[in-house]
Amino acid sequence: MWYYNGARNKGIIKMLTSMQRKAGLWITGAFRTSPTSGVKALAGLLPIPHLLKRMADRAAARFVTLTKTHPLRALVTEEYHGKALLHRISLACLTPRQREKVKGPLVDNTLVCPQISEPIAPVPPQAQPGLRLINRFKEQIGISNVDNVPVIDIRHVELRDYLIDWFANPNAAIVAVDASQPVVAPGQPGRAATAAAVIQRGRARIQLSAVSTGILQALLLDDINEIDILTDLSTAIDRILDCSAHSGQQYSIAACDALKSWLESNPNNIIRIYYTPSDRRWGYLPIHAEAHELACGLQVPGNVGGGKMTIDKFKKQADASALKAWTNQFESPSYRGHNFLALGTLDAGELIPTTVKGGSWMQSAKEAIDQGGNSIYSNALFACMCQAILNHAPIGSYYERFNFTDEPRSCSCGTSLESRDHIIKRCMLYKEPRVVRRLDQLINFLKWNPTAFAFKNAPTGVG
């Protein structure tokens, strides 16, 4: 409620930024003198202003899920008040000139609503307590999600056993949904009693459409008493039988309506939904291999995806907008620190900040391996890496810059000033490699030279 476009919250943001800085220093092991923006990038922490903007934008999208009589609708403009009685201080009662001066979360909500075109039913009958499909036919529905798969290898054995039973049952239909193909093909019938659905990676609504279409295709087959759904996206598992307000709700309602009569017709009819991890490439699942093959020659149907702005799509745009704003800021040396060491990767250009898996630098550090394929990551190595990148490390140039009178400026090799550039490129006390243009090269350098950018004589109790 306190953050919105135009809000005066500089003091609160400053306090939160200070708290976030401490977290970044703790994660990276960087010095307290390190530039805040550089530390946050290394730690994968989205700066507080961008984080709050992203959260506010994502929260505004929830307004479209409110019922038509929700009290908040009484405070907005005529287009969005629904059936609620307008309040005397609502935006609808203000003149256009007065509206221009009003700022607040509700104003932001009314700006978001026109962008989202996905139809949402706030309280559909299928989602009411006692009428939910999962409650009415509890004995006929089985769901196995990610949390129920403690050991992936065990799940592989289970799926192989299940497949033998499924293919031996002529009355079973399998709906295989995979999120790794670059084309969309919902509801493609395969061999007898088989329905396959293949969709684009990372698009939960399309995946939900594929599962729903696959179920409808399976129900068109004759003498079906068992439907088994295989999907590698947990979001689809959570939503396919959930008709509450969420992105892709229409697909859930369509699937539930179709399954309702089918489950009622015979108490022996069952539907089971399985999480099938995609990290093993489906080598043991013939149906998913078939789904991959089907994807090669299929065209994207006109009614899938489309140009609709869904809630999920809007939230992803909010995430992308915040990340882009952060990336644009990070390109400025004055923002990230003039001494920040810009490095690249093997398969991409210069590293840019992100919040995925702890950030670009931490992710790359954890993926580093030696010639034997063993991980070389350690907290000490990551801390030295961060200190080297920020150029705030226990070396002579740092001591000279911050006027540490009791610490030496010279290098042990005899050079008058021990700098980062000298340590990496010229100092004869350290081993190869000496060319550091990528992060993996810096990590290898630190692996071979653990004393580089480390305290020479650590105080008692440290380390």
XYZ file of C-alpha atoms in Angstrom:
463
model
C 0.000 0.000 0.000
C 2.909 2.355 0.585
C 4.644 1.775 -2.755
C 3.129 3.038 -6.001
C 4.106 5.270 -8.891
C 4.869 8.708 -7.520
C 4.978 7.663 -3.854
C 7.306 9.545 -1.521
C 9.191 6.696 0.067
C 12.829 7.619 -0.361
C 13.561 7.080 3.334
C 12.056 3.586 3.408
C 13.843 2.584 0.202
C 17.129 3.837 1.630
C 16.644 1.731 4.752
C 15.757 -1.383 2.730
C 18.711 -0.790 0.404
C 21.052 -0.631 3.382
C 19.652 -3.906 4.682
C 20.000 -5.518 1.251
C 23.605 -4.330 1.032
C 24.432 -6.177 4.249
C 22.908 -9.332 2.795
C 25.004 -8.895 -0.361
C 28.207 -8.494 1.649
C 27.359 -11.615 3.634
C 26.680 -13.659 0.478
C 29.770 -12.563 -1.447
C 32.280 -12.092 1.351
C 33.112 -8.672 -0.105
C 34.666 -5.830 1.878
C 32.474 -3.184 3.479
C 34.097 -0.589 1.214
C 32.897 -2.381 -1.941
C 30.455 -0.556 -4.249
C 26.893 -1.515 -3.406
C 25.709 -2.045 -6.982
C 28.620 -4.324 -7.822
C 28.026 -6.401 -4.697
C 24.327 -6.840 -5.507
C 25.139 -7.955 -9.039
C 27.585 -10.591 -7.794
C 25.065 -11.786 -5.196
C 22.166 -11.863 -7.679
C 20.067 -9.438 -5.625
C 17.680 -7.256 -7.611
C 18.069 -3.680 -6.275
C 15.271 -2.593 -3.964
C 13.780 0.099 -6.288
C 13.467 -2.396 -9.160
C 12.266 -5.124 -6.808
C 9.485 -2.953 -5.404
C 8.455 -1.821 -8.885
C 8.254 -5.428 -10.044
C 6.240 -6.491 -7.002
C 3.831 -3.568 -7.406
C 3.275 -4.324 -11.098
C 2.684 -8.012 -10.431
C 0.289 -7.236 -7.572
C -1.703 -4.822 -9.744
C -2.548 -7.687 -12.099
C -4.525 -9.363 -9.321
C -7.198 -6.673 -9.564
C -8.768 -8.437 -12.561
C -9.402 -11.516 -10.392
C -11.637 -9.622 -7.937
C -15.364 -10.311 -7.888
C -17.698 -7.735 -9.422
C -18.947 -6.752 -5.959
C -15.561 -6.531 -4.250
C -15.280 -3.424 -1.999
C -12.167 -2.211 -3.812
C -14.161 -1.839 -7.024
C -16.246 0.844 -5.320
C -13.178 3.099 -5.310
C -12.133 2.904 -8.975
C -13.415 4.391 -12.215
C -16.705 3.527 -13.914
C -15.125 1.010 -16.283
C -13.944 -1.285 -13.502
C -16.356 -0.842 -10.591
C -18.449 -3.823 -11.738
C -21.614 -4.201 -9.657
C -20.212 -2.480 -6.582
C -21.837 0.757 -5.458
C -19.490 3.649 -6.101
C -18.054 5.262 -2.996
C -18.361 9.017 -2.628
C -14.571 9.401 -2.798
C -14.058 6.934 -5.652
C -12.059 7.845 -8.731
C -15.291 7.862 -10.707
C -16.530 10.854 -8.693
C -13.470 12.961 -9.495
C -13.087 15.307 -12.412
C -10.466 14.475 -15.064
C -8.243 17.216 -13.684
C -8.519 15.825 -10.158
C -7.738 12.309 -11.359
C -4.456 13.501 -12.840
C -3.322 14.608 -9.392
C -4.360 11.440 -7.564
C -1.733 8.744 -7.073
C -2.000 5.402 -5.351
C -2.209 1.620 -5.818
C -5.776 1.787 -7.140
C -4.723 4.248 -9.819
C -1.967 1.846 -10.870
C -4.499 -0.998 -10.939
C -6.780 0.857 -13.333
C -3.811 1.370 -15.656
C -3.018 -2.347 -15.651
C -6.564 -3.644 -16.202
C -6.874 -2.488 -19.842
C -3.677 -4.374 -20.702
C -4.935 -7.787 -19.544
C -7.410 -9.322 -21.979
C -7.589 -12.835 -20.530
C -11.112 -13.712 -19.316
C -11.137 -14.576 -15.609
C -14.068 -15.883 -13.553
C -13.396 -14.826 -9.937
C -15.599 -17.506 -8.337
C -16.675 -20.141 -10.880
C -19.036 -22.897 -9.679
C -16.372 -25.528 -10.396
C -14.108 -23.920 -7.760
C -16.643 -23.735 -4.949
C -16.062 -25.923 -1.866
C -17.836 -29.237 -2.214
C -18.086 -28.929 -6.003
C -14.397 -29.171 -6.828
C -13.543 -32.133 -9.001
C -10.647 -33.116 -6.765
C -13.022 -33.332 -3.771
C -15.966 -35.057 -5.439
C -13.902 -37.789 -7.095
C -11.029 -38.109 -4.679
C -10.741 -41.875 -5.125
C -10.658 -41.603 -8.919
C -8.020 -38.854 -9.211
C -4.344 -39.285 -8.462
C -1.789 -36.461 -8.565
C 1.947 -36.939 -8.149
C 3.741 -33.586 -8.133
C 7.381 -32.574 -7.669
C 7.198 -32.681 -3.876
C 6.277 -36.354 -4.086
C 9.430 -37.264 -6.010
C 12.255 -37.290 -3.435
C 14.554 -39.378 -5.614
C 14.427 -38.946 -9.389
C 15.942 -42.371 -10.098
C 13.159 -44.036 -8.122
C 10.614 -42.152 -10.219
C 12.289 -43.438 -13.403
C 11.821 -47.028 -12.263
C 8.214 -46.324 -11.293
C 7.429 -44.762 -14.665
C 8.921 -47.683 -16.545
C 6.713 -50.061 -14.574
C 3.672 -47.857 -15.135
C 4.312 -47.692 -18.869
C 4.285 -51.473 -19.141
C 0.853 -51.542 -17.517
C -0.442 -48.595 -19.557
C 0.494 -49.993 -22.935
C -0.891 -53.381 -21.928
C -4.254 -51.771 -21.178
C -6.178 -51.133 -24.435
C -8.569 -48.835 -22.564
C -5.875 -46.476 -21.255
C -5.057 -43.098 -22.814
C -1.759 -41.326 -22.236
C -1.463 -37.546 -22.500
C 2.223 -36.663 -22.792
C 3.078 -32.982 -22.468
C 6.625 -31.796 -22.948
C 7.959 -28.255 -22.492
C 11.120 -28.403 -24.562
C 10.048 -28.152 -28.195
C 10.049 -24.879 -30.178
C 6.596 -25.511 -31.672
C 3.122 -25.887 -30.270
C 0.995 -28.951 -30.949
C -1.787 -29.506 -28.434
C -3.856 -32.657 -28.611
C -2.171 -34.649 -31.353
C -3.506 -38.230 -31.281
C -0.773 -40.830 -31.511
C -1.199 -44.608 -31.614
C -4.438 -46.185 -30.415
C -5.503 -44.923 -27.000
C -2.714 -42.321 -26.950
C -2.847 -38.526 -27.007
C 0.307 -36.440 -27.190
C 0.720 -32.708 -26.585
C 3.934 -30.754 -27.175
C 4.372 -27.083 -26.296
C 6.856 -24.248 -26.018
C 9.280 -24.049 -23.118
C 8.500 -21.710 -20.256
C 4.902 -20.833 -21.166
C 2.703 -22.199 -18.413
C -0.578 -21.147 -20.026
C 0.264 -22.902 -23.279
C 1.298 -25.996 -21.348
C -2.028 -25.901 -19.514
C -3.769 -25.606 -22.877
C -1.876 -28.649 -24.107
C -2.869 -30.742 -21.075
C -6.499 -29.646 -21.365
C -6.603 -30.362 -25.094
C -4.932 -33.721 -24.543
C -7.599 -34.675 -22.000
C -10.379 -33.680 -24.399
C -8.735 -35.721 -27.159
C -8.438 -38.727 -24.854
C -12.129 -38.536 -23.924
C -13.039 -38.735 -27.615
C -11.504 -42.201 -27.815
C -13.805 -45.200 -27.417
C -13.970 -47.318 -24.261
C -11.490 -45.274 -22.234
C -11.469 -46.001 -18.503
C -8.043 -44.625 -17.605
C -6.259 -41.373 -18.493
C -2.615 -40.922 -17.529
C -1.039 -37.485 -17.920
C 2.742 -37.070 -18.090
C 4.087 -33.535 -17.817
C 7.387 -31.976 -16.807
C 5.894 -28.675 -15.620
C 4.631 -28.601 -12.044
C 2.507 -25.503 -12.738
C 0.307 -27.478 -15.119
C -0.128 -30.217 -12.507
C -1.203 -27.697 -9.888
C -3.640 -25.873 -12.163
C -5.230 -28.396 -14.507
C -7.931 -29.430 -11.999
C -7.985 -26.085 -10.167
C -10.720 -23.795 -11.503
C -10.011 -20.873 -9.177
C -8.855 -17.528 -10.587
C -5.496 -18.000 -12.300
C -3.940 -17.553 -15.706
C -5.263 -20.197 -18.087
C -8.386 -20.726 -16.008
C -10.532 -21.398 -19.088
C -8.470 -24.498 -19.885
C -8.913 -25.828 -16.355
C -12.673 -25.279 -16.514
C -12.903 -27.008 -19.900
C -10.954 -30.018 -18.625
C -12.964 -30.268 -15.389
C -16.313 -29.979 -17.170
C -15.342 -32.740 -19.590
C -13.975 -35.002 -16.858
C -16.973 -34.504 -14.576
C -19.439 -36.447 -16.717
C -16.798 -39.065 -17.554
C -15.987 -39.715 -13.891
C -19.675 -39.752 -12.962
C -20.506 -42.283 -15.662
C -18.368 -45.035 -14.144
C -16.769 -45.186 -10.683
C -13.973 -47.291 -12.197
C -12.864 -44.468 -14.508
C -9.638 -42.952 -13.192
C -7.294 -40.115 -14.130
C -3.725 -39.874 -12.875
C -1.302 -36.982 -13.300
C 2.423 -37.651 -13.030
C 5.377 -35.327 -12.806
C 7.955 -36.648 -15.256
C 11.334 -34.918 -14.826
C 12.702 -33.634 -18.114
C 16.388 -33.754 -17.177
C 16.754 -37.311 -18.535
C 15.462 -36.498 -22.050
C 12.713 -39.114 -21.950
C 14.947 -41.932 -23.136
C 12.917 -44.379 -21.061
C 9.514 -42.945 -22.048
C 8.487 -44.006 -25.584
C 5.445 -41.737 -25.512
C 7.566 -38.647 -24.921
C 9.971 -39.693 -27.640
C 6.946 -39.955 -29.913
C 5.784 -36.518 -28.790
C 9.162 -35.055 -29.742
C 8.897 -36.620 -33.191
C 5.372 -35.284 -33.660
C 6.594 -31.771 -32.900
C 8.982 -31.705 -35.849
C 6.300 -31.450 -38.534
C 3.530 -29.621 -36.717
C 2.345 -26.046 -37.183
C 1.258 -23.692 -34.416
C -2.564 -23.686 -34.232
C -4.153 -20.272 -34.583
C -6.153 -20.575 -31.371
C -3.153 -21.301 -29.155
C -1.048 -18.529 -27.649
C -2.442 -15.717 -29.763
C -2.030 -12.088 -28.860
C -3.895 -12.192 -25.562
C -2.267 -10.526 -22.602
C -2.655 -13.078 -19.827
C -1.922 -12.560 -16.153
C 1.151 -14.782 -16.367
C 2.382 -12.977 -19.459
C 1.914 -9.600 -17.781
C 3.850 -10.774 -14.726
C 6.667 -12.052 -16.911
C 6.803 -8.697 -18.656
C 7.049 -7.004 -15.255
C 9.944 -9.317 -14.363
C 11.660 -8.663 -17.690
C 11.162 -4.905 -17.372
C 12.758 -4.827 -13.915
C 15.670 -6.964 -15.088
C 16.210 -4.808 -18.178
C 16.229 -1.619 -16.096
C 18.834 -3.192 -13.811
C 20.937 -4.356 -16.755
C 20.863 -0.915 -18.362
C 22.041 0.667 -15.122
C 24.753 -1.931 -14.699
C 26.337 -0.995 -18.025
C 27.443 2.316 -16.517
C 30.877 2.107 -14.812
C 29.800 4.785 -12.351
C 26.965 2.490 -11.211
C 28.743 -0.853 -10.861
C 32.093 0.645 -9.860
C 34.890 1.932 -12.082
C 37.156 -0.933 -11.016
C 34.578 -3.678 -11.611
C 36.209 -6.401 -13.721
C 33.932 -7.139 -16.692
C 34.224 -10.785 -17.732
C 32.524 -12.987 -20.300
C 31.577 -16.651 -20.572
C 32.306 -19.448 -23.018
C 28.884 -19.464 -24.676
C 27.810 -15.845 -24.251
C 29.093 -12.310 -24.163
C 29.813 -10.196 -21.134
C 28.188 -11.350 -17.919
C 25.118 -9.345 -16.962
C 23.250 -9.388 -13.653
C 20.307 -11.695 -13.098
C 18.431 -13.163 -10.157
C 18.236 -16.710 -11.556
C 20.072 -19.367 -9.511
C 21.869 -16.832 -7.359
C 22.993 -14.621 -10.235
C 25.298 -15.031 -13.219
C 28.545 -14.988 -11.255
C 27.518 -17.426 -8.528
C 25.935 -19.779 -11.044
C 29.102 -19.820 -13.167
C 31.280 -20.314 -10.100
C 29.225 -23.287 -8.921
C 29.363 -24.869 -12.378
C 33.162 -24.639 -12.580
C 34.871 -28.034 -12.706
C 38.440 -29.271 -12.963
C 39.874 -31.580 -15.621
C 38.535 -34.587 -13.755
C 34.987 -33.244 -13.817
C 34.956 -32.408 -10.102
C 33.515 -29.165 -8.792
C 36.100 -26.631 -7.649
C 33.600 -24.302 -5.994
C 34.079 -23.281 -2.385
C 32.963 -20.347 -0.284
C 36.556 -19.165 0.066
C 37.117 -19.282 -3.698
C 33.875 -17.397 -4.361
C 34.814 -14.712 -1.819
C 38.250 -14.255 -3.412
C 36.615 -14.121 -6.838
C 34.222 -11.374 -5.737
C 37.001 -9.389 -4.087
C 39.110 -9.643 -7.234
C 36.254 -8.566 -9.513
C 35.402 -5.597 -7.290
C 39.114 -4.757 -6.830
C 38.481 -4.498 -3.106
C 40.878 -7.157 -1.883
C 43.779 -7.401 0.586
C 46.389 -6.207 -1.923
C 48.775 -3.255 -2.048
C 46.696 -1.027 -4.330
C 43.717 -1.356 -1.982
C 45.841 -0.518 1.072
C 47.222 2.534 -0.698
C 43.804 3.705 -1.871
C 42.285 3.555 1.607
C 45.469 4.626 3.400
C 46.217 1.538 5.477
C 49.520 2.680 6.946
C 50.359 -0.644 8.604
C 49.943 -2.756 5.458
C 52.563 -3.194 2.696
C 51.994 -1.715 -0.751
C 54.652 -3.699 -2.561
C 54.381 -7.229 -3.909
C 56.479 -10.094 -2.582
C 58.078 -10.365 -6.020
C 59.660 -6.924 -5.560
C 57.229 -4.784 -7.573
C 56.576 -1.454 -5.866
C 52.772 -1.704 -6.055
C 50.751 -4.914 -5.843
C 47.703 -4.325 -8.056
C 45.058 -6.622 -9.479
C 46.455 -6.248 -12.967
C 49.942 -7.099 -11.717
C 48.777 -10.225 -9.854
C 46.810 -11.623 -12.781
C 49.084 -10.738 -15.688
C 52.671 -10.186 -14.584
C 53.572 -11.444 -11.108
C 55.970 -14.395 -11.388
C 54.914 -15.795 -8.016
C 51.674 -17.128 -9.448
C 51.034 -20.008 -11.838
C 49.269 -20.089 -15.176
C 46.792 -19.293 -16.704
C 47.594 -15.596 -17.052
C 44.958 -14.636 -19.642
C 41.757 -13.707 -17.821
C 38.976 -12.524 -20.102
C 36.288 -14.951 -18.959
C 34.996 -15.822 -15.527
C 36.053 -19.463 -15.843
C 39.625 -18.289 -16.507
C 39.593 -16.186 -13.343
C 38.226 -19.131 -11.358
C 40.967 -21.411 -12.708
C 43.573 -18.789 -11.845
C 42.282 -18.634 -8.268
C 42.208 -22.428 -8.077
C 45.868 -22.675 -9.055
C 46.785 -19.673 -6.907
C 44.740 -19.822 -3.685
C 46.885 -17.123 -2.042
C 46.030 -14.551 -4.717
C 43.594 -11.921 -3.420
C 43.642 -13.619 -0.012
C 44.893 -12.362 3.331
C 48.572 -13.132 3.709
C 48.394 -13.447 7.483
C 44.815 -14.059 8.524
C 43.954 -12.728 12.004
C 43.343 -15.282 14.710
C 39.857 -16.734 14.475
C 39.363 -15.844 10.813
C 38.970 -18.606 8.231
